[in-house]
Coordinates of C-alpha atoms in Angstrom, one line a residue:
Chain X
M1 CA 101.0 90.4 133.5
A2 CA 102.1 87.0 132.1
E3 CA 99.3 87.3 129.5
A4 CA 100.4 90.7 128.5
L5 CA 104.0 89.5 128.2
E6 CA 102.8 86.5 125.9
A7 CA 100.7 88.7 123.8
T8 CA 103.6 91.1 123.3
T9 CA 106.1 88.4 122.4
G10 CA 103.3 86.9 120.2
A11 CA 102.7 90.1 118.3
A12 CA 106.6 90.6 118.0
G13 CA 106.9 87.0 116.6
V14 CA 104.2 87.8 114.1
L15 CA 105.8 91.0 112.8
L16 CA 109.2 89.1 112.5
L17 CA 107.6 86.3 110.6
T18 CA 105.9 88.5 108.3
F19 CA 109.2 90.3 107.6
V20 CA 111.1 87.1 107.1
L21 CA 108.3 85.8 104.9
A22 CA 108.4 88.9 102.8
W23 CA 112.0 89.0 102.4
T24 CA 112.0 85.3 101.5
A25 CA 109.3 86.0 98.8
S26 CA 111.2 89.0 97.4
A27 CA 114.6 87.0 97.3
S28 CA 113.0 83.9 95.5
Y29 CA 111.2 86.3 93.2
A30 CA 114.3 88.0 92.4
V31 CA 116.1 84.8 91.7
A32 CA 113.3 83.8 89.3
T33 CA 113.6 87.0 87.3
G34 CA 117.1 86.4 86.8
R35 CA 119.3 87.9 89.5
S36 CA 122.2 85.9 91.1
G37 CA 121.7 84.3 94.6
G38 CA 123.5 86.8 96.8
D39 CA 122.3 89.8 94.7
A40 CA 118.7 88.7 95.0
V41 CA 118.8 88.4 98.8
L42 CA 120.4 91.8 99.0
H43 CA 117.9 93.2 96.6
A44 CA 115.2 94.1 99.3
P45 CA 117.5 95.8 101.8
R46 CA 119.1 97.9 98.9
E47 CA 115.8 98.9 97.7
M48 CA 114.7 99.7 101.4
A49 CA 117.8 101.9 101.8
R50 CA 117.2 103.5 98.4
L51 CA 113.6 104.3 99.0
L52 CA 113.9 105.5 102.5
R53 CA 116.3 108.2 101.3
Q54 CA 114.3 109.1 98.3
R55 CA 112.5 112.4 98.4
R56 CA 108.7 112.1 98.3
R57 CA 107.1 113.6 95.0
D58 CA 103.5 114.4 94.7
T59 CA 101.3 114.4 91.6
I60 CA 98.9 117.7 90.9
S61 CA 95.6 117.4 93.0
A62 CA 96.3 113.9 94.2
D63 CA 93.8 112.5 96.9
R64 CA 96.4 112.4 99.3
L65 CA 94.2 111.2 102.1
L66 CA 93.1 108.1 100.4
W67 CA 96.3 107.5 98.4
R68 CA 98.3 107.3 101.6
L69 CA 95.7 105.7 103.8
A70 CA 95.4 102.8 101.2
G71 CA 99.2 102.4 100.7
W72 CA 100.2 102.3 104.2
S73 CA 97.2 99.8 105.1
L74 CA 98.5 96.8 102.9
L75 CA 101.3 95.9 105.2
P76 CA 99.0 95.6 108.3
V77 CA 96.6 93.4 106.2
A78 CA 99.7 90.9 105.5
V79 CA 100.6 91.0 109.1
L80 CA 97.0 90.3 110.3
L81 CA 96.8 87.4 107.9
V82 CA 100.0 85.8 109.4
A83 CA 98.6 86.5 113.0
L84 CA 95.6 84.2 112.1
V85 CA 98.1 81.2 111.3
P86 CA 98.0 78.7 114.3
L87 CA 101.6 78.0 115.1
E88 CA 101.3 75.0 117.5
D89 CA 97.6 74.6 118.7
A90 CA 96.6 78.4 118.8
A91 CA 97.2 81.5 116.8
L92 CA 97.9 84.9 117.9
L93 CA 94.3 85.7 116.9
T94 CA 92.4 82.7 117.6
G95 CA 88.8 82.3 116.9
S96 CA 86.2 79.8 115.5
L97 CA 86.0 82.0 112.2
G98 CA 89.6 82.0 110.9
V99 CA 88.8 81.1 107.4
V100 CA 86.2 83.9 107.1
W101 CA 88.6 86.4 108.5
A102 CA 91.5 85.5 106.0
N103 CA 88.9 85.9 103.4
T104 CA 87.9 89.3 104.7
L105 CA 91.4 90.4 104.9
D106 CA 92.2 89.5 101.3
I107 CA 89.0 91.4 100.1
L108 CA 90.3 94.5 102.0
V109 CA 93.2 94.3 99.4
W110 CA 90.6 95.3 96.6
A111 CA 89.9 98.5 98.3
F112 CA 93.5 99.5 99.0
V113 CA 95.0 98.6 95.6
W114 CA 92.2 100.6 93.7
L115 CA 92.7 103.4 95.9
V116 CA 96.7 103.5 95.5
G117 CA 95.7 103.7 91.7
W118 CA 93.0 106.3 92.0
G119 CA 94.4 108.5 94.6
A120 CA 97.5 109.3 92.5
N121 CA 95.3 111.1 90.0
S122 CA 97.5 109.6 87.3
V123 CA 96.3 107.8 84.2
V124 CA 98.5 104.8 84.5
G125 CA 97.5 104.5 88.2
L126 CA 93.8 104.6 87.5
V127 CA 94.4 102.0 84.6
G128 CA 96.2 99.8 87.2
G129 CA 93.4 100.2 89.6
Y130 CA 90.6 99.3 87.1
R131 CA 92.7 96.2 85.9
F132 CA 93.1 95.1 89.5
L133 CA 89.3 95.0 90.2
A134 CA 88.5 93.3 86.9
L135 CA 91.2 90.5 87.8
A136 CA 90.0 90.7 91.5
L137 CA 86.4 89.6 90.6
A138 CA 87.8 87.0 88.5
Y139 CA 90.4 85.3 91.0
E140 CA 88.3 86.0 94.1
L141 CA 85.3 83.7 93.4
P142 CA 87.5 80.7 92.6
L143 CA 89.5 81.6 95.9
M144 CA 86.3 81.8 97.9
F145 CA 85.1 78.5 96.6
A146 CA 88.5 77.2 97.3
L147 CA 88.3 78.1 100.8
V148 CA 85.0 76.2 101.1
A149 CA 86.6 72.9 100.5
P150 CA 88.9 72.5 103.5
A151 CA 86.3 74.1 105.8
L152 CA 83.7 71.7 104.4
A153 CA 85.9 68.7 105.0
A154 CA 87.1 69.7 108.6
G155 CA 83.4 70.7 109.4
S156 CA 85.0 73.9 110.9
L157 CA 86.0 77.6 109.9
D158 CA 88.6 77.4 112.6
L159 CA 92.1 77.4 111.1
A160 CA 93.2 75.2 114.0
V161 CA 90.6 72.7 113.7
V162 CA 91.0 72.7 109.8
A163 CA 94.8 72.0 110.4
G164 CA 94.2 69.3 113.0
A165 CA 91.5 67.5 110.9
Q166 CA 93.9 66.6 108.0
G167 CA 95.8 63.6 109.7
S168 CA 98.3 62.0 107.2
L169 CA 96.5 63.0 104.0
W170 CA 96.8 66.8 103.7
Y171 CA 94.0 68.7 101.9
A172 CA 96.5 69.8 99.1
A173 CA 96.9 66.2 98.0
W174 CA 93.2 65.4 97.6
M175 CA 91.9 68.9 96.8
P176 CA 94.4 70.0 94.2
V177 CA 92.0 72.3 92.3
A178 CA 91.2 74.2 95.5
F179 CA 94.7 74.4 96.4
V180 CA 95.9 75.8 92.9
A181 CA 92.9 78.2 92.9
Y182 CA 93.9 79.4 96.3
L183 CA 97.4 79.9 95.4
L184 CA 96.3 81.7 92.1
G185 CA 94.2 84.0 94.5
V186 CA 97.3 84.6 96.5
L187 CA 99.1 85.9 93.5
G188 CA 96.2 88.0 92.6
F189 CA 96.0 89.8 95.9
S190 CA 99.8 90.3 96.1
V191 CA 99.7 91.6 92.3
L192 CA 102.6 89.4 91.3
G193 CA 103.5 86.9 88.6
P194 CA 100.9 86.1 86.0
L195 CA 98.5 88.5 87.7
A196 CA 100.7 91.4 87.9
A197 CA 99.0 93.3 85.2
P198 CA 97.7 96.1 87.5
A199 CA 101.3 97.0 88.2
G200 CA 102.5 96.0 84.7
R201 CA 105.6 97.2 83.1
E202 CA 104.0 98.1 79.9
S203 CA 101.7 100.7 81.9
A204 CA 104.8 102.3 83.8
E205 CA 103.9 99.9 86.8
G206 CA 100.3 101.0 86.9
V207 CA 99.2 101.4 90.5
L208 CA 102.8 101.9 91.6
A209 CA 103.8 104.4 89.1
E210 CA 103.5 107.6 90.9
L211 CA 104.6 106.4 94.3
S212 CA 107.9 107.5 95.8
G213 CA 109.9 107.3 98.9
P214 CA 108.6 105.4 102.0
D215 CA 105.1 105.3 100.3
A216 CA 106.5 103.3 97.6
L217 CA 108.5 101.1 99.9
V218 CA 105.4 100.1 102.1
V219 CA 103.5 99.1 98.9
R220 CA 106.4 97.3 97.4
A221 CA 107.0 95.4 100.5
A222 CA 103.5 94.7 101.1
R223 CA 103.3 92.8 97.7
Y224 CA 105.8 90.2 99.0
A225 CA 104.5 90.3 102.4
L226 CA 100.9 89.5 101.2
L227 CA 102.4 86.5 99.1
G228 CA 104.1 85.3 102.2
A229 CA 101.1 85.7 104.3
G230 CA 98.8 84.0 101.9
A231 CA 101.2 81.0 101.7
A232 CA 101.4 81.0 105.5
V233 CA 97.5 80.7 105.7
A234 CA 97.8 78.0 103.1
V235 CA 99.6 75.8 105.7
P236 CA 96.8 75.1 108.2
L237 CA 94.4 75.2 105.2
F238 CA 96.0 72.7 102.9
L239 CA 99.5 71.5 104.2
G240 CA 98.4 69.8 107.4
G241 CA 99.5 72.6 109.8
A242 CA 101.8 71.6 112.6
S243 CA 101.9 67.9 111.5
G244 CA 105.3 66.5 110.7
P245 CA 107.9 64.0 112.2
W246 CA 110.8 64.7 114.7
L247 CA 110.5 68.4 114.9
P248 CA 108.1 70.4 117.2
G249 CA 104.7 71.5 115.5
A250 CA 105.6 75.2 115.3
V251 CA 108.8 74.6 113.5
W252 CA 107.0 72.5 110.8
V253 CA 104.4 75.3 110.2
L254 CA 107.3 77.9 109.8
L255 CA 109.2 75.5 107.5
K256 CA 106.2 74.8 105.4
A257 CA 105.2 78.4 105.3
L258 CA 108.8 79.5 104.2
L259 CA 109.0 76.7 101.6
L260 CA 105.7 77.4 100.1
T261 CA 106.5 81.1 100.0
A262 CA 109.8 80.6 98.2
A263 CA 108.4 78.0 95.7
L264 CA 105.2 80.2 95.1
A265 CA 107.3 83.3 94.6
W266 CA 109.9 81.4 92.3
V267 CA 107.0 80.0 90.0
A268 CA 105.4 83.5 90.0
G269 CA 108.7 85.1 89.0
R270 CA 109.1 82.6 86.2
L271 CA 105.7 83.2 84.6
P272 CA 104.9 86.1 82.4
A273 CA 102.4 88.8 83.6
L274 CA 99.4 88.0 81.4
R275 CA 97.0 90.8 79.9
V276 CA 93.8 91.0 81.8
H277 CA 91.4 89.6 79.3
R278 CA 93.6 86.8 78.7
L279 CA 93.1 85.8 82.3
V280 CA 89.6 86.8 82.9
E281 CA 88.0 84.4 80.6
P282 CA 89.7 81.3 81.8
L283 CA 89.3 82.3 85.3
W284 CA 85.6 82.6 84.9
T285 CA 84.7 79.8 82.6
V286 CA 87.2 77.1 83.4
L287 CA 88.8 77.7 86.9
L288 CA 85.6 78.5 88.7
P289 CA 83.4 75.6 87.5
L290 CA 86.3 73.3 88.3
V291 CA 86.5 74.6 91.8
V292 CA 82.8 74.3 92.4
L293 CA 83.1 70.8 91.2
Q294 CA 85.9 70.2 93.7
D295 CA 83.6 71.5 96.4
L296 CA 80.9 68.8 95.2
V297 CA 83.5 66.1 95.3
V298 CA 84.6 67.1 98.9
G299 CA 80.9 67.4 100.0
I300 CA 80.3 64.0 98.6
V301 CA 83.4 62.4 100.4
V302 CA 82.3 64.2 103.6
V303 CA 78.7 62.7 103.4
A304 CA 79.9 59.2 102.3
G305 CA 82.5 59.3 105.1
R306 CA 79.7 59.8 107.9
Chain P
M1 CA 87.6 86.1 144.9
S2 CA 83.9 86.8 144.1
T3 CA 84.7 90.7 144.4
V4 CA 87.6 90.3 142.0
S5 CA 85.4 88.6 139.4
T6 CA 82.8 91.1 139.8
V7 CA 85.0 94.0 139.3
S8 CA 86.6 92.4 136.2
T9 CA 83.1 91.6 135.0
V10 CA 82.1 95.2 135.5
S11 CA 85.2 96.6 133.7
T12 CA 85.0 94.6 130.8
M13 CA 81.3 95.2 130.4
G14 CA 82.4 99.0 130.6
L15 CA 85.0 98.3 127.7
V16 CA 82.5 96.6 125.4
D17 CA 79.9 99.4 126.0
V18 CA 82.6 101.9 125.2
A19 CA 83.7 100.1 122.0
F20 CA 80.1 99.7 120.9
W21 CA 79.3 103.3 121.3
A22 CA 82.6 104.1 119.4
C23 CA 81.4 101.9 116.5
A24 CA 78.1 103.4 116.5
L25 CA 79.4 106.9 116.3
V26 CA 82.0 106.2 113.7
A27 CA 79.2 104.5 111.6
V28 CA 76.8 107.5 111.8
A29 CA 79.8 109.9 111.2
M30 CA 81.1 108.2 108.2
G31 CA 77.5 107.9 107.0
V32 CA 77.0 111.7 107.0
L33 CA 80.6 112.2 105.5
V34 CA 79.0 110.4 102.4
F35 CA 77.1 113.5 101.7
V36 CA 79.8 116.1 102.8
V37 CA 82.7 115.1 100.8
D38 CA 82.9 116.2 97.1
S39 CA 84.5 113.0 95.5
M40 CA 82.9 109.9 94.5
A41 CA 85.7 107.7 95.7
R42 CA 85.7 109.5 99.1
A43 CA 81.8 109.1 99.4
T44 CA 82.1 105.5 98.4
Y45 CA 84.7 104.6 100.7
A46 CA 83.2 106.7 103.6
L47 CA 80.1 104.5 103.2
A48 CA 82.4 101.4 103.2
A49 CA 84.0 102.7 106.6
S50 CA 80.5 103.1 108.0
F51 CA 79.6 99.4 107.0
V52 CA 83.1 98.4 108.5
A53 CA 81.9 100.0 111.8
T54 CA 78.5 98.3 111.6
G55 CA 80.2 95.0 111.3
G56 CA 82.3 96.0 114.4
A57 CA 79.1 96.6 116.3
L58 CA 77.9 93.2 115.2
L59 CA 81.0 91.6 116.4
L60 CA 80.5 93.2 119.8
M61 CA 77.1 91.8 119.9
Q62 CA 78.8 88.4 119.7
Q63 CA 77.4 87.8 116.3
S64 CA 80.8 87.1 115.0
Y65 CA 79.8 85.4 111.7
L66 CA 77.4 88.3 110.7
G67 CA 79.9 90.9 111.6
V68 CA 82.7 89.6 109.6
V69 CA 80.5 88.9 106.6
V70 CA 79.2 92.4 106.7
V71 CA 82.8 93.7 106.5
L72 CA 83.8 91.2 103.6
M73 CA 80.6 92.0 101.6
M74 CA 80.5 95.7 102.0
V75 CA 84.2 96.4 101.2
M76 CA 83.8 94.1 98.1
E77 CA 80.5 95.9 97.1
M78 CA 81.9 99.4 97.7
A79 CA 85.1 98.4 95.6
V80 CA 82.9 97.6 92.7
M81 CA 80.3 100.3 93.3
A82 CA 83.1 103.1 93.1
V83 CA 83.8 101.8 89.6
Y84 CA 80.3 102.1 88.8
M85 CA 79.8 105.6 90.3
V86 CA 82.7 107.0 88.6
M87 CA 81.5 105.4 85.2
F88 CA 78.0 106.7 85.3
M89 CA 79.0 110.2 86.9
G90 CA 82.1 110.7 84.5
M91 CA 84.2 112.4 87.2
N92 CA 87.7 112.7 86.7
P93 CA 89.7 111.7 89.6
A94 CA 90.0 114.3 92.1
L95 CA 90.2 117.1 89.4
M96 CA 86.5 117.8 89.3
P97 CA 85.0 118.1 92.9
M98 CA 81.3 117.6 92.7
S99 CA 78.4 117.7 95.2
M100 CA 77.3 114.4 96.5
V101 CA 73.6 115.6 97.0
H102 CA 70.7 116.5 94.8
S103 CA 67.2 117.4 95.7
H104 CA 68.7 118.8 98.8
R105 CA 65.8 119.9 101.1
A106 CA 63.5 117.1 100.2
A107 CA 66.1 114.5 100.8
I108 CA 67.1 116.2 104.3
G109 CA 63.3 116.1 105.0
V110 CA 62.8 112.4 104.1
A111 CA 65.9 111.4 105.9
V112 CA 65.1 113.1 109.1
V113 CA 61.6 111.8 109.2
T114 CA 62.8 108.4 108.4
F115 CA 65.5 108.5 111.1
V116 CA 63.0 109.8 113.7
A117 CA 60.3 107.2 112.8
L118 CA 62.8 104.2 112.9
G119 CA 64.9 105.6 115.7
S120 CA 61.8 106.3 118.0
G121 CA 60.4 102.9 117.0
A122 CA 63.6 101.2 118.2
V123 CA 63.7 103.1 121.5
L124 CA 59.9 103.4 122.3
V125 CA 58.6 99.9 121.5
P126 CA 58.3 97.7 124.6
W127 CA 60.8 95.0 123.7
P128 CA 59.8 91.5 125.0
E129 CA 61.4 89.7 127.5
R130 CA 64.1 87.2 126.4
R131 CA 62.6 83.7 126.3
G132 CA 65.1 80.8 126.0
S133 CA 68.8 81.2 125.5
P134 CA 71.0 81.7 122.5
S135 CA 72.4 78.9 120.8
P136 CA 75.8 77.9 121.9
D137 CA 77.2 78.2 118.3
V138 CA 75.4 81.1 116.6
T139 CA 77.1 80.7 113.3
E140 CA 75.8 76.9 113.1
A141 CA 72.4 78.1 114.1
L142 CA 72.6 80.8 111.2
G143 CA 73.7 78.1 108.7
T144 CA 70.9 75.7 109.8
A145 CA 68.2 78.3 109.6
I146 CA 69.3 79.2 106.0
M147 CA 69.7 75.6 104.9
E148 CA 66.6 74.4 106.6
S149 CA 63.7 76.8 107.8
H150 CA 64.6 79.5 105.4
M151 CA 65.8 77.5 102.5
L152 CA 62.9 78.5 100.3
V153 CA 63.6 82.2 100.6
M154 CA 67.3 81.6 99.8
M155 CA 66.4 79.5 96.8
V156 CA 64.0 82.2 95.4
V157 CA 66.5 85.1 96.1
G158 CA 69.4 83.4 94.6
P159 CA 68.3 82.9 91.1
V160 CA 66.5 86.3 91.1
M161 CA 69.7 88.0 92.0
V162 CA 71.7 86.1 89.4
A163 CA 69.0 86.8 86.7
T164 CA 69.1 90.6 87.7
I165 CA 73.0 90.7 87.3
V166 CA 73.0 88.7 84.0
V167 CA 70.2 90.9 82.6
G168 CA 71.8 94.1 83.8
V169 CA 75.0 93.2 82.0
L170 CA 73.3 92.1 79.0
L171 CA 71.3 95.4 78.7
S172 CA 74.3 97.4 79.3
S173 CA 76.7 95.7 77.0
S174 CA 77.1 96.9 73.4
R175 CA 78.6 93.6 72.4
T176 CA 77.2 90.2 72.8
R177 CA 78.7 86.8 72.3
Y178 CA 77.4 86.8 68.7
D179 CA 79.4 89.9 68.0
R180 CA 82.3 88.3 69.5
M181 CA 82.3 84.8 68.1
G182 CA 80.0 85.1 64.9
D183 CA 76.4 84.1 64.4
D184 CA 77.1 80.5 65.0
L185 CA 79.6 81.0 67.9
D186 CA 82.3 79.2 65.9
Q187 CA 84.8 82.0 65.2
P188 CA 87.7 82.8 67.4
A189 CA 86.9 85.4 69.9
L190 CA 87.4 89.0 68.8
D191 CA 88.2 91.6 71.6
P192 CA 88.7 95.2 71.6
P193 CA 92.4 95.6 70.2
A194 CA 91.8 93.2 67.3
L195 CA 88.3 94.5 66.7
E196 CA 89.5 98.0 66.5
R197 CA 92.0 97.0 64.0
R198 CA 89.4 95.1 62.0
E199 CA 87.1 98.1 62.0
E200 CA 90.0 100.4 60.9
R201 CA 90.5 98.0 57.9
R202 CA 86.8 98.4 56.8

């Protein structure tokens, strides 16, 4: 009984945290794109009220099953990512493979974003879907190799162990390339900032173009939720997890997650969305080799420290 | 106390069995759907769902790493495969339903024979008794096997796969880096929009 209660409060906490992270990301992104403070904070609830009342419109011969299934699956991916983050010593979803699970969840986004574009049976949606996959291949490999670095240094794939292994020198400080590649990947799977081409304005918002009503709401909210969730996973990976003075560990995790979410969303909102071919080449030819070098450096440090 | 623990063990065993059979049934049903549906996207993602259920079955066998990696790799692979399927089949999204089978009878025959042969093999072979016990950390044991006793296999398979990918892309690409950056690779890169403009000028 006590276990069931604990699990229920844990799940409610994760849902609440995902909501707060998504709202923070949306407000910060809105500030960065030129809205004033109060307007930016109210942007998300206003959009929510507007889209909930909007009538659903369909396209001709849409693949409704795949379209709706994919759109409504994006938010649960963000929630599961947040559930992987260890607050104090354990996460809601504990396990020895947290790093691999986080990677698997962000891979699911590949399928869902492409299907949101495909399912609408519209040219712009399809263009957005293809853009996303081209970008996904380019950001995912640096992201995967970026995940290798903290796991290698901690000698574990368990997010709680990775967080605990950092001591006073956070991994973000001595693995900056991996940290940057990871954050770029987060922007990639939340389709925001410089990697927002799949939902680009010049293609009538691409994968988002034909969505309406609650379907549009869940996908739009999921982009900010995924940014917040990705930032929250970065806390045990790169920012020392629960470590910090005075305050209890869980508070530090929440604080770091919120700050990183706000900062990342702000930077993403300040940067222009780049065309796919302008991004793919540097991601493959510059960032990927740099991240592999980063892994090599971490490997040498680990072996030398034995 | 001992009764309680026995009862709880039996009930958890029961749950795991139910979950395993559910995964197995979903995997087979989704595999069948691949040939029943009439769209490339649905066929591809039915196959992805089948692999996700297979990953679930592996998780239930306490092969956590293999299970999660199957889900990771297969969703990634199917996302890319869907693009290639659509590209080579030239199907318009949803507007042109098309059959997912060809050589219908022969294919069914081969599939049934293979399934019966492999399935009866799995059921009828006298499996040996377990000797020894599983490693306490199967993920680490897997990593050690790949990086030590099976290193040679991995070192051969890796380059072969990369070579296959590079050659495949090269053979299918109409433009190489020499078309893009000139014979001495010293020109600024010329990509489709600019390239089209240049060809219009000619």
